[in-house]
Amino acid sequence: MKRHDWYVLITYIAMQLSAFAGVPLLCALGVGSSAETPSEATKIASGYWAVISFLTAFVIILWLLRRARPEQNMRQMPLASSWMWAFLGVFLALVAQSIAVNIEWRLLGIEPGSENTRQIIEIIRLTPLLVIVASVIGPILEELVFRKIIFGSLYEKYRFWPAALASSLLFAIAHMELEHLLLYTAIGLTFAFLYAKTGRIFVPMFAHVAMNTFVVVVQMLLADEMEKMMRQPELPLTIWGVWL
């Protein structure tokens, strides 16, 4: 990897770890003091710190990548075709996730549902500004880190599958829900395919942003209905497996 790629990775890791210091700092400054419980106050502080840290990292990473060039072995598809794949990618991501969650559920006995996503949605209800991070900034950063840098660097040296599997596994591990390793790996493989197919990073970015926005809307508006659907074993697919 190039030097600026390492700087991007360091920035992303620092952003993820910054909550250990940032959240207590905001609590000490009185953020969330109007909450009814200490737990709720911590969640409010977590939401605001996520907005601050993600936006800061976003600006830094864009600056670091301002002169980045396409990977050497990627041919860029024409813009019109790339946009077609961007929209198609949303459907592909949803299908891949639905298949993966059904494999986990029906064959491996892993219950559908993500505690990570539930917590994010709960924090969004307390700090609505966090929806910008969950729906837009977060997916863009993940595509820059896991697809453009990690997958792109590996793809220059290896074939698609080794590069895609390695980057997708790292993407899955980063979500810290190892029981759903298959699900997040399927997501990563889908976005890696879109990037390799078109040679344009905005394609998996668009699909990822659209997918996360869809998840937020579904979880915010239809949570009760989704819980009921999830209990119906005859359903062939479930979008409950579509997570942030």
Short mmCIF file of C-alpha atoms in Angstrom, two decimals:
data_model
loop_
_atom_site.label_atom_id
_atom_site.label_comp_id
_atom_site.label_asym_id
_atom_site.label_seq_id
_atom_site.Cartn_x
_atom_site.Cartn_y
_atom_site.Cartn_z
CA MET A 1 0.00 0.00 0.00
CA LYS A 2 1.01 3.58 -0.61
CA ARG A 3 1.95 5.91 2.23
CA HIS A 4 -1.30 7.85 2.10
CA ASP A 5 -3.21 4.55 2.28
CA TRP A 6 -1.57 3.77 5.60
CA TYR A 7 -2.46 7.25 6.82
CA VAL A 8 -6.09 6.60 5.87
CA LEU A 9 -6.12 3.31 7.80
CA ILE A 10 -4.56 4.95 10.85
CA THR A 11 -7.15 7.75 10.69
CA TYR A 12 -10.01 5.25 10.45
CA ILE A 13 -8.74 3.14 13.36
CA ALA A 14 -8.16 6.25 15.47
CA MET A 15 -11.72 7.35 14.74
CA GLN A 16 -13.10 4.01 15.90
CA LEU A 17 -11.06 4.05 19.11
CA SER A 18 -11.67 7.71 19.88
CA ALA A 19 -15.03 6.95 21.50
CA PHE A 20 -13.26 5.57 24.57
CA ALA A 21 -12.04 9.09 25.34
CA GLY A 22 -14.58 11.22 23.47
CA VAL A 23 -17.79 9.90 25.02
CA PRO A 24 -16.66 10.38 28.65
CA LEU A 25 -15.42 13.86 27.69
CA LEU A 26 -18.83 14.87 26.32
CA CYS A 27 -20.53 13.41 29.39
CA ALA A 28 -18.21 15.47 31.59
CA LEU A 29 -19.13 18.57 29.58
CA GLY A 30 -22.80 17.96 30.29
CA VAL A 31 -23.91 16.51 26.97
CA GLY A 32 -26.96 14.37 27.67
CA SER A 33 -27.48 15.87 31.11
CA SER A 34 -31.19 16.31 30.37
CA ALA A 35 -31.64 12.56 29.86
CA GLU A 36 -33.83 10.61 32.23
CA THR A 37 -31.22 7.94 33.04
CA PRO A 38 -27.39 7.74 33.03
CA SER A 39 -27.57 5.04 30.35
CA GLU A 40 -29.60 7.32 28.10
CA ALA A 41 -27.17 10.19 28.73
CA THR A 42 -24.27 7.98 27.64
CA LYS A 43 -26.12 7.02 24.46
CA ILE A 44 -26.74 10.68 23.63
CA ALA A 45 -23.08 11.50 24.18
CA SER A 46 -22.15 8.48 22.03
CA GLY A 47 -24.36 9.76 19.22
CA TYR A 48 -22.86 13.23 19.23
CA TRP A 49 -19.31 11.90 19.47
CA ALA A 50 -19.96 9.60 16.51
CA VAL A 51 -21.05 12.61 14.45
CA ILE A 52 -17.96 14.61 15.48
CA SER A 53 -15.45 11.80 14.98
CA PHE A 54 -16.89 10.49 11.71
CA LEU A 55 -17.11 13.94 10.14
CA THR A 56 -13.56 14.75 11.23
CA ALA A 57 -12.22 11.47 9.85
CA PHE A 58 -14.22 11.97 6.66
CA VAL A 59 -12.60 15.34 5.98
CA ILE A 60 -9.10 14.04 6.77
CA ILE A 61 -9.48 10.93 4.61
CA LEU A 62 -10.84 12.88 1.65
CA TRP A 63 -7.85 15.21 1.94
CA LEU A 64 -5.44 12.25 2.07
CA LEU A 65 -7.04 10.71 -1.02
CA ARG A 66 -7.34 13.94 -3.01
CA ARG A 67 -4.75 12.74 -5.54
CA ALA A 68 -5.54 9.04 -5.45
CA ARG A 69 -5.68 7.29 -8.79
CA PRO A 70 -7.66 4.22 -9.91
CA GLU A 71 -6.01 0.87 -9.26
CA GLN A 72 -3.69 -0.13 -12.08
CA ASN A 73 -5.50 -3.32 -13.06
CA MET A 74 -8.99 -1.80 -13.01
CA ARG A 75 -10.58 -0.52 -16.18
CA GLN A 76 -13.21 2.10 -15.56
CA MET A 77 -16.59 1.40 -17.06
CA PRO A 78 -18.34 4.30 -18.84
CA LEU A 79 -20.32 6.53 -16.48
CA ALA A 80 -23.74 5.59 -17.85
CA SER A 81 -23.08 1.86 -17.36
CA SER A 82 -21.51 2.53 -13.95
CA TRP A 83 -24.65 4.29 -12.75
CA MET A 84 -26.71 1.36 -13.96
CA TRP A 85 -24.57 -0.95 -11.82
CA ALA A 86 -24.84 1.47 -8.89
CA PHE A 87 -28.63 1.14 -8.87
CA LEU A 88 -28.47 -2.59 -9.58
CA GLY A 89 -25.96 -2.91 -6.74
CA VAL A 90 -28.59 -1.88 -4.21
CA PHE A 91 -30.74 -4.83 -5.26
CA LEU A 92 -27.73 -7.19 -5.33
CA ALA A 93 -26.72 -6.16 -1.80
CA LEU A 94 -30.23 -6.71 -0.45
CA VAL A 95 -30.50 -10.13 -2.11
CA ALA A 96 -27.03 -11.21 -0.93
CA GLN A 97 -27.86 -10.24 2.62
CA SER A 98 -31.26 -11.93 2.56
CA ILE A 99 -29.69 -15.17 1.31
CA ALA A 100 -26.91 -14.98 3.90
CA VAL A 101 -29.26 -14.32 6.81
CA ASN A 102 -31.45 -17.25 5.78
CA ILE A 103 -28.42 -19.54 5.63
CA GLU A 104 -27.42 -18.38 9.10
CA TRP A 105 -30.94 -18.79 10.40
CA ARG A 106 -32.10 -22.02 8.78
CA LEU A 107 -28.85 -23.97 8.42
CA LEU A 108 -26.65 -22.64 11.24
CA GLY A 109 -29.33 -21.82 13.80
CA ILE A 110 -28.24 -18.21 14.23
CA GLU A 111 -31.14 -15.97 15.14
CA PRO A 112 -31.83 -13.08 12.73
CA GLY A 113 -31.34 -9.61 14.10
CA SER A 114 -28.40 -7.39 14.94
CA GLU A 115 -27.80 -5.95 18.39
CA ASN A 116 -25.38 -3.48 16.81
CA THR A 117 -28.06 -2.15 14.46
CA ARG A 118 -30.66 -2.01 17.24
CA GLN A 119 -28.32 0.09 19.37
CA ILE A 120 -27.58 2.44 16.48
CA ILE A 121 -31.30 2.92 15.81
CA GLU A 122 -31.93 3.56 19.50
CA ILE A 123 -29.20 6.21 19.57
CA ILE A 124 -30.59 7.79 16.39
CA ARG A 125 -33.93 8.18 18.16
CA LEU A 126 -32.12 10.10 20.92
CA THR A 127 -29.75 12.04 18.62
CA PRO A 128 -31.35 12.31 15.16
CA LEU A 129 -28.21 13.95 13.75
CA LEU A 130 -26.56 10.53 13.87
CA VAL A 131 -28.66 9.46 10.89
CA ILE A 132 -26.16 11.35 8.69
CA VAL A 133 -23.38 9.10 9.92
CA ALA A 134 -25.37 5.85 9.75
CA SER A 135 -26.83 6.52 6.31
CA VAL A 136 -24.13 8.46 4.47
CA ILE A 137 -20.77 9.20 6.13
CA GLY A 138 -20.25 5.74 7.61
CA PRO A 139 -20.90 3.80 4.37
CA ILE A 140 -18.67 6.15 2.36
CA LEU A 141 -15.80 5.75 4.82
CA GLU A 142 -16.19 1.97 4.81
CA GLU A 143 -16.04 1.86 1.02
CA LEU A 144 -12.93 4.05 0.96
CA VAL A 145 -11.18 1.92 3.59
CA PHE A 146 -12.30 -1.65 2.86
CA ARG A 147 -12.89 -1.48 -0.88
CA LYS A 148 -10.69 1.26 -2.36
CA ILE A 149 -7.68 0.81 -0.11
CA ILE A 150 -7.68 -2.75 1.27
CA PHE A 151 -9.39 -4.56 -1.61
CA GLY A 152 -7.81 -2.28 -4.21
CA SER A 153 -4.30 -2.86 -2.87
CA LEU A 154 -4.78 -6.64 -2.72
CA TYR A 155 -6.40 -6.71 -6.16
CA GLU A 156 -3.27 -5.21 -7.70
CA LYS A 157 -1.28 -8.27 -6.58
CA TYR A 158 -3.80 -11.10 -6.47
CA ARG A 159 -6.89 -12.27 -8.29
CA PHE A 160 -10.40 -11.14 -7.41
CA TRP A 161 -11.40 -13.88 -4.97
CA PRO A 162 -8.39 -13.77 -2.62
CA ALA A 163 -8.56 -9.96 -2.53
CA ALA A 164 -12.34 -9.88 -2.11
CA LEU A 165 -12.44 -12.57 0.58
CA ALA A 166 -9.63 -11.03 2.61
CA SER A 167 -11.08 -7.50 2.50
CA SER A 168 -14.62 -8.75 3.14
CA LEU A 169 -13.55 -10.78 6.17
CA LEU A 170 -11.82 -7.70 7.60
CA PHE A 171 -15.00 -5.74 6.88
CA ALA A 172 -17.04 -8.37 8.73
CA ILE A 173 -14.70 -8.49 11.73
CA ALA A 174 -14.75 -4.70 11.98
CA HIS A 175 -18.51 -4.84 12.68
CA MET A 176 -17.74 -6.86 15.84
CA GLU A 177 -20.57 -9.36 15.40
CA LEU A 178 -18.65 -12.55 14.70
CA GLU A 179 -21.77 -14.70 14.84
CA HIS A 180 -22.84 -12.92 11.65
CA LEU A 181 -19.49 -13.28 9.89
CA LEU A 182 -21.15 -14.89 6.87
CA LEU A 183 -23.64 -12.06 6.51
CA TYR A 184 -21.15 -9.21 6.61
CA THR A 185 -18.75 -11.12 4.36
CA ALA A 186 -21.55 -11.47 1.79
CA ILE A 187 -22.08 -7.72 1.93
CA GLY A 188 -18.37 -7.09 1.45
CA LEU A 189 -18.14 -9.51 -1.48
CA THR A 190 -21.05 -7.77 -3.19
CA PHE A 191 -19.47 -4.34 -2.91
CA ALA A 192 -16.05 -5.68 -3.95
CA PHE A 193 -17.67 -7.15 -7.07
CA LEU A 194 -19.29 -3.81 -7.90
CA TYR A 195 -15.95 -2.00 -7.52
CA ALA A 196 -14.02 -4.54 -9.61
CA LYS A 197 -16.77 -4.66 -12.25
CA THR A 198 -16.94 -0.91 -12.82
CA GLY A 199 -13.57 0.35 -11.61
CA ARG A 200 -15.39 3.25 -9.93
CA ILE A 201 -15.59 3.52 -6.16
CA PHE A 202 -18.76 5.61 -6.27
CA VAL A 203 -20.69 2.52 -7.44
CA PRO A 204 -20.36 0.49 -4.20
CA MET A 205 -20.59 3.77 -2.27
CA PHE A 206 -23.97 4.54 -3.79
CA ALA A 207 -25.25 1.01 -3.19
CA HIS A 208 -23.99 1.04 0.40
CA VAL A 209 -25.50 4.45 1.19
CA ALA A 210 -28.83 3.47 -0.35
CA MET A 211 -28.86 0.18 1.54
CA ASN A 212 -28.09 1.80 4.90
CA THR A 213 -30.69 4.49 4.31
CA PHE A 214 -33.22 1.76 3.56
CA VAL A 215 -32.27 -0.03 6.78
CA VAL A 216 -32.70 3.11 8.87
CA VAL A 217 -36.12 3.83 7.38
CA VAL A 218 -37.30 0.23 7.85
CA GLN A 219 -35.98 -0.04 11.39
CA MET A 220 -37.36 3.36 12.43
CA LEU A 221 -40.80 2.98 10.90
CA LEU A 222 -41.48 -0.76 10.75
CA ALA A 223 -39.61 -2.28 13.70
CA ASP A 224 -42.71 -3.89 15.27
CA GLU A 225 -43.91 -5.32 11.96
CA MET A 226 -40.45 -6.73 11.22
CA GLU A 227 -40.37 -8.49 14.59
CA LYS A 228 -43.65 -10.22 13.71
CA MET A 229 -42.40 -11.19 10.25
CA MET A 230 -39.22 -12.61 11.72
CA ARG A 231 -41.25 -15.07 13.80
CA GLN A 232 -42.89 -16.57 10.70
CA PRO A 233 -40.70 -19.54 9.68
CA GLU A 234 -42.47 -19.96 6.35
CA LEU A 235 -41.02 -16.70 5.00
CA PRO A 236 -38.44 -17.57 2.32
CA LEU A 237 -36.51 -14.32 2.81
CA THR A 238 -36.28 -11.66 5.47
CA ILE A 239 -34.97 -8.11 5.20
CA TRP A 240 -34.31 -8.19 8.94
CA GLY A 241 -30.88 -9.37 7.90
CA VAL A 242 -30.15 -6.06 6.22
CA TRP A 243 -27.96 -4.28 8.72
CA LEU A 244 -25.74 -1.22 9.05
#
